[in-house]
CSV table of C-alpha atoms and ligand atoms in Angstrom, one decimal:
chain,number,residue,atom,x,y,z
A,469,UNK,CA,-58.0,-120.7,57.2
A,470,UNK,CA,-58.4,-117.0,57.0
A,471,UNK,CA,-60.5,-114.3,56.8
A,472,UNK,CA,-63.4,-113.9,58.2
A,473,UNK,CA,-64.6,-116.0,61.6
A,474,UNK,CA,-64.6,-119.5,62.2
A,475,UNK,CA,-66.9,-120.9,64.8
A,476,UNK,CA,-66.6,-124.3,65.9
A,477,UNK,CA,-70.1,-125.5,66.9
A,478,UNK,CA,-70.4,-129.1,69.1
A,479,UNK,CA,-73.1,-131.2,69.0
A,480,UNK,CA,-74.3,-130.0,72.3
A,481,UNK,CA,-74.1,-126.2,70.4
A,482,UNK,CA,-71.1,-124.4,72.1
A,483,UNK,CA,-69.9,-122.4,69.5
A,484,UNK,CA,-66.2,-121.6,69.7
A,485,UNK,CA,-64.8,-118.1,67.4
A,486,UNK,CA,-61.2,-118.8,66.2
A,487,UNK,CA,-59.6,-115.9,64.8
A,488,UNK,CA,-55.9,-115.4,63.6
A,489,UNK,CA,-54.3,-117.1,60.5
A,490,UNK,CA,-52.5,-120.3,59.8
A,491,UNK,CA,-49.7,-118.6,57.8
A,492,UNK,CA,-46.1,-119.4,59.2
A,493,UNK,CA,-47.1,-122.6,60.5
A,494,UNK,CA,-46.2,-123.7,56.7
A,495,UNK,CA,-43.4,-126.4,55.5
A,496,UNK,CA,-43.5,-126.0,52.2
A,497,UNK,CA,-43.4,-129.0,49.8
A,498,UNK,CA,-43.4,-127.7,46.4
A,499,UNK,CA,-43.1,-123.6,46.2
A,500,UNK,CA,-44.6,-122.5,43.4
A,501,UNK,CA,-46.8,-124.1,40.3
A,502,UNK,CA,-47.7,-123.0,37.3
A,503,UNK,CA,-51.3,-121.4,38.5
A,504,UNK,CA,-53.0,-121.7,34.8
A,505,UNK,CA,-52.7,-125.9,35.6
A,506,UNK,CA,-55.6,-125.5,38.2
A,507,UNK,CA,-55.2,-128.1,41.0
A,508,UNK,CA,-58.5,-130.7,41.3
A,509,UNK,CA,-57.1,-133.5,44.1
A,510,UNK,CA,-55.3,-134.3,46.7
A,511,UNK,CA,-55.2,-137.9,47.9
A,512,UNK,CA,-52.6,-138.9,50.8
A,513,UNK,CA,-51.5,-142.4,50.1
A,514,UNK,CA,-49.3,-143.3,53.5
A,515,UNK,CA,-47.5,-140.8,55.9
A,516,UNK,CA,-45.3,-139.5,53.1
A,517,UNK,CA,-46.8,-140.0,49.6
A,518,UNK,CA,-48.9,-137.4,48.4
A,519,UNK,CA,-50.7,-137.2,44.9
A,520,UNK,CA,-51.9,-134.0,43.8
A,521,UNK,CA,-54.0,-133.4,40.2
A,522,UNK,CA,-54.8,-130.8,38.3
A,523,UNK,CA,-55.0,-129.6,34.9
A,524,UNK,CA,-53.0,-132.2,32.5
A,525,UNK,CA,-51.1,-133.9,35.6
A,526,UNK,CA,-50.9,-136.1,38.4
A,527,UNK,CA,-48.0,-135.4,40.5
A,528,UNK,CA,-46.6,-138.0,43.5
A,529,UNK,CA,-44.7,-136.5,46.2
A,530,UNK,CA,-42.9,-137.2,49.1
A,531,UNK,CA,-44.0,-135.2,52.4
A,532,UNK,CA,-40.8,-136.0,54.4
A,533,UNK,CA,-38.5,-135.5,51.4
A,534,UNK,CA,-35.2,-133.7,53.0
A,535,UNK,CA,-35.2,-131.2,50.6
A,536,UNK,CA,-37.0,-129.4,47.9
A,537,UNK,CA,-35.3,-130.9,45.0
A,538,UNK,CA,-36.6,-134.0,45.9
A,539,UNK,CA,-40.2,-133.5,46.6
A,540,UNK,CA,-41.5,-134.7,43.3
A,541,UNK,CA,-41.2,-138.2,43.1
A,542,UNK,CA,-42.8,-138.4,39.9
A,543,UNK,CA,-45.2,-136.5,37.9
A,544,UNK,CA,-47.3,-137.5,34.9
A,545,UNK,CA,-48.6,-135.9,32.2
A,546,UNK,CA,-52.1,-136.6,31.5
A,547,UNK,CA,-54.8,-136.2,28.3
A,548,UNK,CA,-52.1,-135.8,25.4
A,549,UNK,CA,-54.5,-138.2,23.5
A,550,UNK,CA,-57.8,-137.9,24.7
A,551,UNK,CA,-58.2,-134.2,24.9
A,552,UNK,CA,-56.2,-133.0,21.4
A,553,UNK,CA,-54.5,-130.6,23.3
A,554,UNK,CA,-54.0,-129.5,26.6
A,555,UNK,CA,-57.3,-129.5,28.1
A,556,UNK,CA,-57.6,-132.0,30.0
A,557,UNK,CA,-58.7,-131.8,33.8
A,558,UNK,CA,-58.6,-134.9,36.2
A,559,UNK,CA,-61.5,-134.1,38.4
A,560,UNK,CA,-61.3,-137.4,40.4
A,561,UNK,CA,-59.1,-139.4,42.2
A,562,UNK,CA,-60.3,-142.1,44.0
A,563,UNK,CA,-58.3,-143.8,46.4
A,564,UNK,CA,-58.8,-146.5,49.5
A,565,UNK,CA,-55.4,-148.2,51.5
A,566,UNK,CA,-58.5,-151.3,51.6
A,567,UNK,CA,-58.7,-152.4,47.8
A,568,UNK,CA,-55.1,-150.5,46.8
A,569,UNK,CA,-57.1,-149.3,43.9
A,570,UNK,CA,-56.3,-145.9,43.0
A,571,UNK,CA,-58.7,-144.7,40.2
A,572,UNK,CA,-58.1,-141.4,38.0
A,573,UNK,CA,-60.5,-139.8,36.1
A,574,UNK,CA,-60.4,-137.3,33.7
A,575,UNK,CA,-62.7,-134.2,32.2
A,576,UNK,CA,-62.7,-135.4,28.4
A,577,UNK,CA,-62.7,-139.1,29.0
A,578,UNK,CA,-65.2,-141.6,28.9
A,579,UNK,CA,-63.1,-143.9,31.0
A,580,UNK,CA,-61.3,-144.1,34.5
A,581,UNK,CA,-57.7,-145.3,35.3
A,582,UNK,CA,-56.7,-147.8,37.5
A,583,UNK,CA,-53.2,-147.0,38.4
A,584,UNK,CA,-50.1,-148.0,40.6
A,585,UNK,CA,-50.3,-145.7,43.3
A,586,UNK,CA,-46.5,-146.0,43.9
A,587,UNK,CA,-46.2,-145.8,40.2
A,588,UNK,CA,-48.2,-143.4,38.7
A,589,UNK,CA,-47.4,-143.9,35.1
A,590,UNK,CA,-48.1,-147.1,35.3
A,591,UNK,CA,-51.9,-147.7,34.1
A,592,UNK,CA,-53.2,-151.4,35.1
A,593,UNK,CA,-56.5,-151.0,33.7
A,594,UNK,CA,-59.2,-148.5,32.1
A,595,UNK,CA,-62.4,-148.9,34.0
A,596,UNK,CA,-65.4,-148.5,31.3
A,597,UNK,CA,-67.5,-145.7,33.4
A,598,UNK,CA,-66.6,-142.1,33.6
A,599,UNK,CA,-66.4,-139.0,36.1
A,600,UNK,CA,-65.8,-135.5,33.8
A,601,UNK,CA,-67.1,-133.2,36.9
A,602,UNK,CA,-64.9,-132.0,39.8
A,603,UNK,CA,-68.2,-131.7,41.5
A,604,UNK,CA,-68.7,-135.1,41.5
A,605,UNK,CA,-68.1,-137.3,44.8
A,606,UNK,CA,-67.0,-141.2,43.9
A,607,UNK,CA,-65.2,-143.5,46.3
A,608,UNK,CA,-64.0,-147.1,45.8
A,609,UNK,CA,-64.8,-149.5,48.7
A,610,UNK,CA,-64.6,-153.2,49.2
A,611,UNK,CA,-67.6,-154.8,50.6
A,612,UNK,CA,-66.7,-158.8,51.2
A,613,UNK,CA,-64.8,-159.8,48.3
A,614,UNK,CA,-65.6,-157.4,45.9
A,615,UNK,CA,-64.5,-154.0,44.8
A,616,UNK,CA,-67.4,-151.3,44.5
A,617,UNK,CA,-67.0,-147.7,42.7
A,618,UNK,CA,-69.7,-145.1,44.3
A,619,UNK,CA,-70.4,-142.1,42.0
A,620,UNK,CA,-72.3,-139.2,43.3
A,621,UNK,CA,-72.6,-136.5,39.9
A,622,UNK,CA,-74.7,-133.5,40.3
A,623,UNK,CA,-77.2,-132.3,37.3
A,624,UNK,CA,-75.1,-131.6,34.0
A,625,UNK,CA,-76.3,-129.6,31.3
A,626,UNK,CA,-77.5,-132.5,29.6
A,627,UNK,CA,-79.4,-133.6,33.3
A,628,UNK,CA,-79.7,-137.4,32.3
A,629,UNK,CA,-76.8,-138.7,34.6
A,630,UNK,CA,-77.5,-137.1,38.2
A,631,UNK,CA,-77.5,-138.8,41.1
A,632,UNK,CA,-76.1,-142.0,42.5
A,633,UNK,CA,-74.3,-144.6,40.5
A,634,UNK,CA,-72.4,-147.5,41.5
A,635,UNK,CA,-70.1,-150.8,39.9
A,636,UNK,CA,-69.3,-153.3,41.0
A,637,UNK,CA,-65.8,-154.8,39.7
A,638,UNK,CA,-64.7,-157.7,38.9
A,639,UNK,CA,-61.2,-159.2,38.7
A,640,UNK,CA,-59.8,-157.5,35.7
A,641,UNK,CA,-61.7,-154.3,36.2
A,642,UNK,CA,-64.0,-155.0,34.3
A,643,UNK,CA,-67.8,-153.5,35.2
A,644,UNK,CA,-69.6,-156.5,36.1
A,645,UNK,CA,-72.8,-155.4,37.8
A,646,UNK,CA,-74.4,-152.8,35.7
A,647,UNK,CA,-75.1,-149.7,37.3
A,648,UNK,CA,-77.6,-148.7,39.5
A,649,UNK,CA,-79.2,-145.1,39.3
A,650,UNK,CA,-80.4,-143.3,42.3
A,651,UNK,CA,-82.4,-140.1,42.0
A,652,UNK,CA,-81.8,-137.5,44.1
A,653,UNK,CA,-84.8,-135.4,45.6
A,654,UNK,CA,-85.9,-134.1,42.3
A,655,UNK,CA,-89.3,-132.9,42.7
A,656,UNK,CA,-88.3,-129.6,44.9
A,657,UNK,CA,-87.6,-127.9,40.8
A,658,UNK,CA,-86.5,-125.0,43.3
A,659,UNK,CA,-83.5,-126.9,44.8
A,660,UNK,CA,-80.6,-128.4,42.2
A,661,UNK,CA,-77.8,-130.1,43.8
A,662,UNK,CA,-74.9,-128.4,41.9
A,663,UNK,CA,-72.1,-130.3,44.2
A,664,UNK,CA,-71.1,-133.3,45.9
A,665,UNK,CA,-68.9,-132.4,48.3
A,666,UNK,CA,-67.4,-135.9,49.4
A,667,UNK,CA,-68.7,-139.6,49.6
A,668,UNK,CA,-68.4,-141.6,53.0
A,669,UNK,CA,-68.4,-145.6,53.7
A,670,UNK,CA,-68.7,-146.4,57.1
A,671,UNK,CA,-70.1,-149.6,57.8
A,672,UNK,CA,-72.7,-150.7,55.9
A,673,UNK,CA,-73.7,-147.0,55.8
A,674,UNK,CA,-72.7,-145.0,51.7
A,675,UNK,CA,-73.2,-141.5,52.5
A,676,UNK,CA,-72.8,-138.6,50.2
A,677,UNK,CA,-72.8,-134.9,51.0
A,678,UNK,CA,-74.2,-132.6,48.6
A,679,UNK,CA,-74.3,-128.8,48.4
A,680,UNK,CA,-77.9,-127.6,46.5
A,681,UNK,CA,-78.5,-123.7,44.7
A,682,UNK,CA,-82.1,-123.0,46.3
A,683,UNK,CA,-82.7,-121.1,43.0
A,684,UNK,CA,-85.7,-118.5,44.0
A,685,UNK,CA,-83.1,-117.6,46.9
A,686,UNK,CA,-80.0,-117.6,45.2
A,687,UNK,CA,-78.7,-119.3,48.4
A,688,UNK,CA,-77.1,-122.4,49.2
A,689,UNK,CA,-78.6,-125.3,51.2
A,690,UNK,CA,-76.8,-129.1,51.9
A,691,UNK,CA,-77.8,-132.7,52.2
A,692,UNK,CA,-76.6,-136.0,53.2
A,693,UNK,CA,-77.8,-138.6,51.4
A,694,UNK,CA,-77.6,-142.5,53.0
A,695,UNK,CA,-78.1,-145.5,51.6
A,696,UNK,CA,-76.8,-148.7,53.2
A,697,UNK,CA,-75.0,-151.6,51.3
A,698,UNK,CA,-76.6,-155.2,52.3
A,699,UNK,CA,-73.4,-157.7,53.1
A,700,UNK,CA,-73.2,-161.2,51.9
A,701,UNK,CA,-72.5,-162.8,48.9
A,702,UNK,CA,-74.5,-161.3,46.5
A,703,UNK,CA,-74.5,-157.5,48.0
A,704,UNK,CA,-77.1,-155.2,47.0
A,705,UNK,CA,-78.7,-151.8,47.9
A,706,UNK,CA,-82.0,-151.9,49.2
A,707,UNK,CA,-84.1,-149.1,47.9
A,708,UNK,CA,-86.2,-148.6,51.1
A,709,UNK,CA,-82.6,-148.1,53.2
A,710,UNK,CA,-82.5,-144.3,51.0
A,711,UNK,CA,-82.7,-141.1,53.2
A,712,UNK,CA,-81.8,-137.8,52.2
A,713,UNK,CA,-82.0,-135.2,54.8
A,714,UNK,CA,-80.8,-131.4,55.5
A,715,UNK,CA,-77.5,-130.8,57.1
A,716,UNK,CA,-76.8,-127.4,58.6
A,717,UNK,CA,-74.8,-125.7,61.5
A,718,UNK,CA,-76.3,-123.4,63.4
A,719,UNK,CA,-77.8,-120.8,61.0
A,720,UNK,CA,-74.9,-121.7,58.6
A,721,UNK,CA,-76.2,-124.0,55.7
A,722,UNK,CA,-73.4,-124.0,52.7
A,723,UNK,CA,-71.2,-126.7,53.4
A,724,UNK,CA,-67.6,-127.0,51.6
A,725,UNK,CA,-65.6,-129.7,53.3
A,726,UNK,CA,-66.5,-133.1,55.4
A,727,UNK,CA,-63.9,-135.3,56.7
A,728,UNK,CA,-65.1,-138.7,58.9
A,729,UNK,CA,-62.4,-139.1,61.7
A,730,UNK,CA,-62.9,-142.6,62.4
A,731,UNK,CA,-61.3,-143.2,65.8
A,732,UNK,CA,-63.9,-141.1,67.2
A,733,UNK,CA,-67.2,-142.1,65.0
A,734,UNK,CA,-67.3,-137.8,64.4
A,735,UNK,CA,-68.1,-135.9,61.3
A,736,UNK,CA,-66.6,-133.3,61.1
A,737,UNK,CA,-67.5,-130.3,58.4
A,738,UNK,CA,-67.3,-126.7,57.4
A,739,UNK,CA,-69.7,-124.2,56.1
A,740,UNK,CA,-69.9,-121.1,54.6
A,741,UNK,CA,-71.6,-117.5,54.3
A,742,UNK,CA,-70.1,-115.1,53.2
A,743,UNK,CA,-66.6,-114.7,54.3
A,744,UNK,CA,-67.5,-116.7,57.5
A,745,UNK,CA,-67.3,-119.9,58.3
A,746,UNK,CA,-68.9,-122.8,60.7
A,747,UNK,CA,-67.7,-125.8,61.8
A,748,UNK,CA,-69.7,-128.8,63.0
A,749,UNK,CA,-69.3,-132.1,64.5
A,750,UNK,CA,-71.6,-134.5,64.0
A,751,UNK,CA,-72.6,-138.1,65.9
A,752,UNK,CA,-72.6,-140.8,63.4
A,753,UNK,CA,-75.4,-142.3,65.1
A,754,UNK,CA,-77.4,-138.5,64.8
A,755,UNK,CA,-77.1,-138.6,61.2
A,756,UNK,CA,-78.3,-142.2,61.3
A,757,UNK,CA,-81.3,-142.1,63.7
A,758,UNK,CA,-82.9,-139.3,61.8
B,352,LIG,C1,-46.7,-143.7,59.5
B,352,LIG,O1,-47.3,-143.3,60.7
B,352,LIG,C2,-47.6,-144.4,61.6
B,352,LIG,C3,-48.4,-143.9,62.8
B,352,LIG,O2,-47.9,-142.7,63.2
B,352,LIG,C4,-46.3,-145.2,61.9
B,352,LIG,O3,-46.6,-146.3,62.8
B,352,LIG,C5,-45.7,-145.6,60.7
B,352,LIG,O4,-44.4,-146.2,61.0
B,352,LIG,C6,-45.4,-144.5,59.7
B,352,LIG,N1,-45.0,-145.0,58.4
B,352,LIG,C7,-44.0,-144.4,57.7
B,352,LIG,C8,-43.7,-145.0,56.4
B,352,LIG,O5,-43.4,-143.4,58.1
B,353,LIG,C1,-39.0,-139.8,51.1
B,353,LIG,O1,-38.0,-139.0,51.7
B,353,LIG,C2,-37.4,-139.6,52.8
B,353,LIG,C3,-36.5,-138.6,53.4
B,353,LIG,O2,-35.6,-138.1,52.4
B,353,LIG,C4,-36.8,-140.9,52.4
B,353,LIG,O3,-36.2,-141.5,53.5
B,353,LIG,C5,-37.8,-141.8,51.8
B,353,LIG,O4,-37.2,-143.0,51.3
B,353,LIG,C6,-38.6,-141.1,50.7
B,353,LIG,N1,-39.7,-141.9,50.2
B,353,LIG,C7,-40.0,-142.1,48.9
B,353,LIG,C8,-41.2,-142.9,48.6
B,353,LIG,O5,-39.3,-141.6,48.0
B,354,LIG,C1,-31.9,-127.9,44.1
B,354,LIG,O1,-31.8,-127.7,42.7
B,354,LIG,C2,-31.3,-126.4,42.4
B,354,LIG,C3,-31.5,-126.2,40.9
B,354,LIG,O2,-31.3,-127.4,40.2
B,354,LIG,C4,-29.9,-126.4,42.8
B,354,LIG,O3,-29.3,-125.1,42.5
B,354,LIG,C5,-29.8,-126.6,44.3
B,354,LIG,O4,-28.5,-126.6,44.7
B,354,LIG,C6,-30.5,-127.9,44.7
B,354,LIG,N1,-30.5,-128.0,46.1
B,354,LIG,C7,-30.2,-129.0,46.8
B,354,LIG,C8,-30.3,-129.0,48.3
B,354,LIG,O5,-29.8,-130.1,46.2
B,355,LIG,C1,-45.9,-131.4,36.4
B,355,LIG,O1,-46.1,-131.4,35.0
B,355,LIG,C2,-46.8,-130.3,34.5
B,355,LIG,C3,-47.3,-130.6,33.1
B,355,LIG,O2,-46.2,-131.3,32.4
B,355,LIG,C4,-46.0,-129.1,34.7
B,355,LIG,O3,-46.5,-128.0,34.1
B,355,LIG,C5,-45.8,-128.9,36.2
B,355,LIG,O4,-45.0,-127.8,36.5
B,355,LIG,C6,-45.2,-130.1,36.8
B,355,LIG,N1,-45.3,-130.0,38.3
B,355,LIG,C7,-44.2,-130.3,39.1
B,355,LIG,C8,-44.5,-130.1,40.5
B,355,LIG,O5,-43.1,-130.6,38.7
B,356,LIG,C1,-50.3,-140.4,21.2
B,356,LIG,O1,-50.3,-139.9,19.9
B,356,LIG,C2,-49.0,-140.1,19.3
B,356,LIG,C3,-49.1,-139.5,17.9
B,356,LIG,O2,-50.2,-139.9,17.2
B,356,LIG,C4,-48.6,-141.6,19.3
B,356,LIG,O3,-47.3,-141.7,18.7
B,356,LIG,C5,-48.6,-142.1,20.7
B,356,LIG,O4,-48.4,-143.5,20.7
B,356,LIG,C6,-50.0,-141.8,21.4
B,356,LIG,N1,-49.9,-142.2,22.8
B,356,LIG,C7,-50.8,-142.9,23.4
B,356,LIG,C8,-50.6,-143.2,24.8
B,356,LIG,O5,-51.8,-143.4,22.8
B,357,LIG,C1,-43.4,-147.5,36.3
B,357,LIG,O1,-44.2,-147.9,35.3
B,357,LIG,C2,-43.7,-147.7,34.0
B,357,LIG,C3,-44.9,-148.0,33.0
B,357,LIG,O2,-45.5,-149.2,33.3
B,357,LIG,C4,-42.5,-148.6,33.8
B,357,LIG,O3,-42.0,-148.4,32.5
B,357,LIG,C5,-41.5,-148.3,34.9
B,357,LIG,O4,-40.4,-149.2,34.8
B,357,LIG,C6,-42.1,-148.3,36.3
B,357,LIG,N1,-41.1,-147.8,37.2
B,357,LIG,C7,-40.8,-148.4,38.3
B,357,LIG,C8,-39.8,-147.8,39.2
B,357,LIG,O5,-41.2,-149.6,38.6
């Protein structure tokens, strides 16, 4: 982090100011890309593989690689076909250690990839739904015995696909439960979630953190949206279990990152204003109980 202040806000509200730079702290992994490839993801398979995405690749590396040289374990070039050109983007990459599913999705395809995480170029399957936002929030989570795909996407120009989406699939990736739209808060016309910022699963509990444009304001506001995932054998969502509330910290309300640290049940995110920044922890059990 730089620039500007960071204050660290507890639950209990003492705020701490950080100041100083991370800069020099850096091992550097890969030096220098080619900037006009854009970088979308970053997923963190084990301690030392690493896949990063951007614009027409997915690159695996290796963290505790002794030298430069051999950073890049491999790195493939996506959307030759799809895109007719170089165009492509992959704006999602989902990833859990749980199903060993790792999912890429890209900008100007109307599928998803199931790859080999520890073999990149090898595809296993092409999963029949599609993510072309980077501002989208999916994750893939096994509940019982089957695999789920969650797919938060804000309002696109052509509006008919926001909100919450998810699969369920079956044994050869195929969709078998049809998908399941969830509205978000769409009578506030003054409010437009532009952003998912990140989807959650912890227990039963799906959350998905959202960033919105209050649009008379020209400032931005965030949400956390929960909905809980019945267990059993035929798992389902109950309507009635959907909650959508504000998130803020302090006086700071434009969040950018979340991260759950599970060992200690803590959310933890930052926000914006300007060229300061908040950061929050939150109680699970808070966010629940409201
Ligand atoms: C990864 O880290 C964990 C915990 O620090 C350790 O137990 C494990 O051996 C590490 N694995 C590798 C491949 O380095
Ligand atoms: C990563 O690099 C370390 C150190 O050079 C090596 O021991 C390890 O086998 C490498 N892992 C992979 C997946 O290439
Ligand atoms: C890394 O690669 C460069 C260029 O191929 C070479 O000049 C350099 O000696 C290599 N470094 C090591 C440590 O292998
Ligand atoms: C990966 O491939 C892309 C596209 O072919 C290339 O431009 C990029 O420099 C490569 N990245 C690395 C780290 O080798
Ligand atoms: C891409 O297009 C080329 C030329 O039409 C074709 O030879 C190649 O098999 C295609 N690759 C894939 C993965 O479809
Ligand atoms: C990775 O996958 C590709 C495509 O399926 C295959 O040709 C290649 O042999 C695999 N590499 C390894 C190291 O398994």
């Amino acid at each position: 982090m730089s620039g500007g202040k960071t204050v660290l806000c507890l639950p209990w509200l003492v705020c701490c100011v950080f100041s100083g730079s991370g800069n020099g702290l850096a091992h550097t992994l890969i030096g220098s890309f080619d900037t006009r490839l854009g970088l979308t993801g970053m997923v963190a398979v084990d301690n030392e593989t690493l896949i990063v995405a951007g614009r027409n690749f997915i690159c695996s590396i290796n963290t505790s690689a002794s030298n430069a040289n051999e950073t890049v374990i491999q790195n493939v070039t996506t959307g030759l076909n799809r895109t007719l050109g170089f165009n492509d983007v992959t704006v999602a990459m989902i990833y859990s250690s749980e199903t060993k599913r790792f999912v890429t999705c890209e900008n100007n395809y109307d599928k998803c990839d199931v790859r080999n995480v520890y073999n990149i170029s090898q595809m296993i399957a092409s999963i029949p739904f599609s993510v072309k936002r980077h501002e989208t929030a999916s994750m893939i989570l096994r509940d019982g015995t089957n695999d789920y795909v969650f797919v938060a996407r804000p309002l696109t120009a052509c509006c008919k696909d926001a909100g919450l989406v998810w699969y369920k699939l079956d044994n050869n990736f195929g969709v078998e439960e049809n998908k399941k739209l969830f509205r978000f808060d769409n009578n506030k016309v003054t409010v437009i979630t532009q952003k998912f910022v990140k989807a959650v699963s912890v227990n039963q509990f799906r959350l998905f953190f959202s960033q919105q444009l209050v649009i008379n304001e020209g400032k931005h506001v965030s949400r956390v949206a929960q909905i809980c995932q019945k267990t059993g054998k035929d798992a389902k969502y109950a309507e009635d279990t959907f909650v959508d509330l504000p998130l803020e910290c302090g006086d700071f309300r434009q969040l950018e990152v979340v991260e759950y640290i599970s060992q200690s049940k803590l959310f933890v995110a930052a926000f914006t204003r300007g060229s300061d920044a908040a950061i929050c922890l939150y109680n699970f059990k808070d966010i629940q109980d409201k």
